[in-house]
Amino acid sequence: MQIPDYYQILEIERGTTAPDIKKAFRKLAKRYHPDKNPEQIAFAARMFRQVCSAYTILRDEKRKRDYDKTLESLARKQKPASKYQDCTYSKLEKLFQTLLHRDYASRISAYEQLIYHLEKNGKSRIDAVLSYEESRDCEFLVAEAYQKVALCQMGVQATRYIERAMEIYESLLAAESQRPYFRDFTWEVKERLKWIYLYHFTTKGHHQVTSVLVTKVQALQLPKRETAWIYKKIAESYVESNRLKEAREILQLAFEEYPRLTGAKKICQRLNFFSTN
């Protein structure tokens, strides 16, 4: 049996007075309120609910006594935590605080340190030590960090970061198709991937074969008009790189996807391309 550690959630000790419990609640409610965290709203909302639940129990003397008795009973039955568990828990606490309140570079550093620690102990994914929901929240925030930092980098490092962001976002979409969690936020993941595809795969030196890029775009399952627009933008990039054959191929796909595609007059003239649709 497992129950939430409400003291840990409110960042207080057993025996904390009622006024201090209330003070801790107000501080954390302000920190995690979704309105204060628009870029991490799904994660913040979950944390906010946990804080409210903890306060609901600990503010009521009777419920608090019953809760304390339950904790004591469980403590007698459970074995002491291993050194690895203690160390991992500490790193997880640090990671989540970093993800919400530190700069993007710090997010990446904390995440990569955690992954290194897990791999040393035979774990390959954060799912091994986090719940499904926590894992997805963590990955969303870390992917965002890789994406943002890549814009400030150059060369190999920029490529590594943008590819890492792409890999994590694609993993999130795959997980969402099997076990929905983000729901209304799925569109945000798709928007970010759309930007990455346009930025990375059409940047000089990082071109991929057209079939690879098309497969990735199709996997987003966007409206036909939006998919066609992406194909057109890729075709325009190929023209700039003098990859005219690839440009014609993907422009043809754009019109096949959405025959009423607009804003393509200039590139059609450049490629001497006439749509048959």
mmCIF file with all atom_site columns, N, CA and C in Angstrom, residues 5 27 29 43 55 60 63 66 98 108 110 120 130 170 172 180 207 209 211 223 245 252 269 277:
data_model
loop_
_atom_site.group_PDB
_atom_site.id
_atom_site.type_symbol
_atom_site.label_atom_id
_atom_site.label_alt_id
_atom_site.label_comp_id
_atom_site.label_asym_id
_atom_site.label_entity_id
_atom_site.label_seq_id
_atom_site.pdbx_PDB_ins_code
_atom_site.Cartn_x
_atom_site.Cartn_y
_atom_site.Cartn_z
_atom_site.occupancy
_atom_site.B_iso_or_equiv
_atom_site.pdbx_formal_charge
_atom_site.auth_seq_id
_atom_site.auth_comp_id
_atom_site.auth_asym_id
_atom_site.auth_atom_id
_atom_site.pdbx_PDB_model_num
ATOM 1  N N  . ASP A 1 5   ? 2.903  11.321 0.504   1.00 0.00 ? 5   ASP A N  1
ATOM 2  C CA . ASP A 1 5   ? 3.548  11.926 1.673   1.00 0.00 ? 5   ASP A CA 1
ATOM 3  C C  . ASP A 1 5   ? 3.198  13.413 1.664   1.00 0.00 ? 5   ASP A C  1
ATOM 4  N N  . LYS A 1 27  ? 2.512  29.399 0.034   1.00 0.00 ? 27  LYS A N  1
ATOM 5  C CA . LYS A 1 27  ? 3.740  29.564 -0.754  1.00 0.00 ? 27  LYS A CA 1
ATOM 6  C C  . LYS A 1 27  ? 3.753  28.636 -1.961  1.00 0.00 ? 27  LYS A C  1
ATOM 7  N N  . ALA A 1 29  ? 1.126  26.960 -3.285  1.00 0.00 ? 29  ALA A N  1
ATOM 8  C CA . ALA A 1 29  ? -0.005 27.190 -4.175  1.00 0.00 ? 29  ALA A CA 1
ATOM 9  C C  . ALA A 1 29  ? 0.316  28.311 -5.148  1.00 0.00 ? 29  ALA A C  1
ATOM 10 N N  . PHE A 1 43  ? 2.106  20.151 -15.987 1.00 0.00 ? 43  PHE A N  1
ATOM 11 C CA . PHE A 1 43  ? 2.875  19.743 -14.818 1.00 0.00 ? 43  PHE A CA 1
ATOM 12 C C  . PHE A 1 43  ? 2.481  20.575 -13.598 1.00 0.00 ? 43  PHE A C  1
ATOM 13 N N  . TYR A 1 55  ? -2.959 19.928 1.806   1.00 0.00 ? 55  TYR A N  1
ATOM 14 C CA . TYR A 1 55  ? -3.439 20.931 2.762   1.00 0.00 ? 55  TYR A CA 1
ATOM 15 C C  . TYR A 1 55  ? -4.816 20.554 3.311   1.00 0.00 ? 55  TYR A C  1
ATOM 16 N N  . ASP A 1 60  ? -6.901 19.793 8.858   1.00 0.00 ? 60  ASP A N  1
ATOM 17 C CA . ASP A 1 60  ? -7.962 19.250 9.707   1.00 0.00 ? 60  ASP A CA 1
ATOM 18 C C  . ASP A 1 60  ? -7.326 18.355 10.778  1.00 0.00 ? 60  ASP A C  1
ATOM 19 N N  . ARG A 1 63  ? -8.381 14.528 10.684  1.00 0.00 ? 63  ARG A N  1
ATOM 20 C CA . ARG A 1 63  ? -7.879 13.846 9.488   1.00 0.00 ? 63  ARG A CA 1
ATOM 21 C C  . ARG A 1 63  ? -6.358 13.745 9.547   1.00 0.00 ? 63  ARG A C  1
ATOM 22 N N  . ASP A 1 66  ? -5.468 10.854 11.914  1.00 0.00 ? 66  ASP A N  1
ATOM 23 C CA . ASP A 1 66  ? -5.687 9.574  11.230  1.00 0.00 ? 66  ASP A CA 1
ATOM 24 C C  . ASP A 1 66  ? -4.611 9.311  10.195  1.00 0.00 ? 66  ASP A C  1
ATOM 25 N N  . THR A 1 98  ? 14.332 22.055 -10.569 1.00 0.00 ? 98  THR A N  1
ATOM 26 C CA . THR A 1 98  ? 15.094 22.691 -11.646 1.00 0.00 ? 98  THR A CA 1
ATOM 27 C C  . THR A 1 98  ? 14.221 22.898 -12.883 1.00 0.00 ? 98  THR A C  1
ATOM 28 N N  . ILE A 1 108 ? 18.607 20.950 -18.718 1.00 0.00 ? 108 ILE A N  1
ATOM 29 C CA . ILE A 1 108 ? 19.307 19.909 -19.473 1.00 0.00 ? 108 ILE A CA 1
ATOM 30 C C  . ILE A 1 108 ? 20.369 19.239 -18.607 1.00 0.00 ? 108 ILE A C  1
ATOM 31 N N  . ALA A 1 110 ? 20.542 18.976 -15.305 1.00 0.00 ? 110 ALA A N  1
ATOM 32 C CA . ALA A 1 110 ? 19.940 18.142 -14.262 1.00 0.00 ? 110 ALA A CA 1
ATOM 33 C C  . ALA A 1 110 ? 19.385 16.849 -14.847 1.00 0.00 ? 110 ALA A C  1
ATOM 34 N N  . LYS A 1 120 ? 23.833 4.033  -14.737 1.00 0.00 ? 120 LYS A N  1
ATOM 35 C CA . LYS A 1 120 ? 24.844 3.386  -13.903 1.00 0.00 ? 120 LYS A CA 1
ATOM 36 C C  . LYS A 1 120 ? 24.228 2.298  -13.026 1.00 0.00 ? 120 LYS A C  1
ATOM 37 N N  . LEU A 1 130 ? 9.926  7.096  -11.909 1.00 0.00 ? 130 LEU A N  1
ATOM 38 C CA . LEU A 1 130 ? 8.845  8.069  -11.855 1.00 0.00 ? 130 LEU A CA 1
ATOM 39 C C  . LEU A 1 130 ? 7.541  7.427  -12.301 1.00 0.00 ? 130 LEU A C  1
ATOM 40 N N  . GLU A 1 170 ? 8.634  13.237 -30.218 1.00 0.00 ? 170 GLU A N  1
ATOM 41 C CA . GLU A 1 170 ? 8.052  12.112 -30.965 1.00 0.00 ? 170 GLU A CA 1
ATOM 42 C C  . GLU A 1 170 ? 7.692  10.970 -30.023 1.00 0.00 ? 170 GLU A C  1
ATOM 43 N N  . LEU A 1 172 ? 6.781  11.340 -26.940 1.00 0.00 ? 172 LEU A N  1
ATOM 44 C CA . LEU A 1 172 ? 5.582  11.772 -26.224 1.00 0.00 ? 172 LEU A CA 1
ATOM 45 C C  . LEU A 1 172 ? 4.321  11.514 -27.045 1.00 0.00 ? 172 LEU A C  1
ATOM 46 N N  . PRO A 1 180 ? -3.414 8.108  -23.407 1.00 0.00 ? 180 PRO A N  1
ATOM 47 C CA . PRO A 1 180 ? -3.603 9.569  -23.397 1.00 0.00 ? 180 PRO A CA 1
ATOM 48 C C  . PRO A 1 180 ? -3.348 10.172 -22.024 1.00 0.00 ? 180 PRO A C  1
ATOM 49 N N  . HIS A 1 207 ? 19.968 18.223 -44.327 1.00 0.00 ? 207 HIS A N  1
ATOM 50 C CA . HIS A 1 207 ? 18.886 17.715 -45.170 1.00 0.00 ? 207 HIS A CA 1
ATOM 51 C C  . HIS A 1 207 ? 18.755 16.199 -45.035 1.00 0.00 ? 207 HIS A C  1
ATOM 52 N N  . VAL A 1 209 ? 16.516 12.740 -46.760 1.00 0.00 ? 209 VAL A N  1
ATOM 53 C CA . VAL A 1 209 ? 15.811 12.391 -47.984 1.00 0.00 ? 209 VAL A CA 1
ATOM 54 C C  . VAL A 1 209 ? 14.344 12.731 -47.802 1.00 0.00 ? 209 VAL A C  1
ATOM 55 N N  . SER A 1 211 ? 11.583 11.256 -48.414 1.00 0.00 ? 211 SER A N  1
ATOM 56 C CA . SER A 1 211 ? 10.696 10.239 -47.851 1.00 0.00 ? 211 SER A CA 1
ATOM 57 C C  . SER A 1 211 ? 10.730 10.224 -46.332 1.00 0.00 ? 211 SER A C  1
ATOM 58 N N  . PRO A 1 223 ? -4.282 18.588 -40.118 1.00 0.00 ? 223 PRO A N  1
ATOM 59 C CA . PRO A 1 223 ? -5.246 18.826 -41.190 1.00 0.00 ? 223 PRO A CA 1
ATOM 60 C C  . PRO A 1 223 ? -4.525 18.895 -42.538 1.00 0.00 ? 223 PRO A C  1
ATOM 61 N N  . LYS A 1 245 ? 15.044 18.917 -57.812 1.00 0.00 ? 245 LYS A N  1
ATOM 62 C CA . LYS A 1 245 ? 14.328 17.654 -57.975 1.00 0.00 ? 245 LYS A CA 1
ATOM 63 C C  . LYS A 1 245 ? 13.476 17.360 -56.737 1.00 0.00 ? 245 LYS A C  1
ATOM 64 N N  . GLN A 1 252 ? 4.704  18.574 -55.366 1.00 0.00 ? 252 GLN A N  1
ATOM 65 C CA . GLN A 1 252 ? 3.652  17.729 -55.924 1.00 0.00 ? 252 GLN A CA 1
ATOM 66 C C  . GLN A 1 252 ? 2.830  17.100 -54.792 1.00 0.00 ? 252 GLN A C  1
ATOM 67 N N  . GLN A 1 269 ? 6.332  28.945 -60.388 1.00 0.00 ? 269 GLN A N  1
ATOM 68 C CA . GLN A 1 269 ? 6.995  29.581 -61.530 1.00 0.00 ? 269 GLN A CA 1
ATOM 69 C C  . GLN A 1 269 ? 8.482  29.256 -61.533 1.00 0.00 ? 269 GLN A C  1
ATOM 70 N N  . ASN A 1 277 ? -4.046 19.114 -60.475 1.00 0.00 ? 277 ASN A N  1
ATOM 71 C CA . ASN A 1 277 ? -5.273 18.986 -59.686 1.00 0.00 ? 277 ASN A CA 1
ATOM 72 C C  . ASN A 1 277 ? -6.199 20.174 -59.947 1.00 0.00 ? 277 ASN A C  1
#
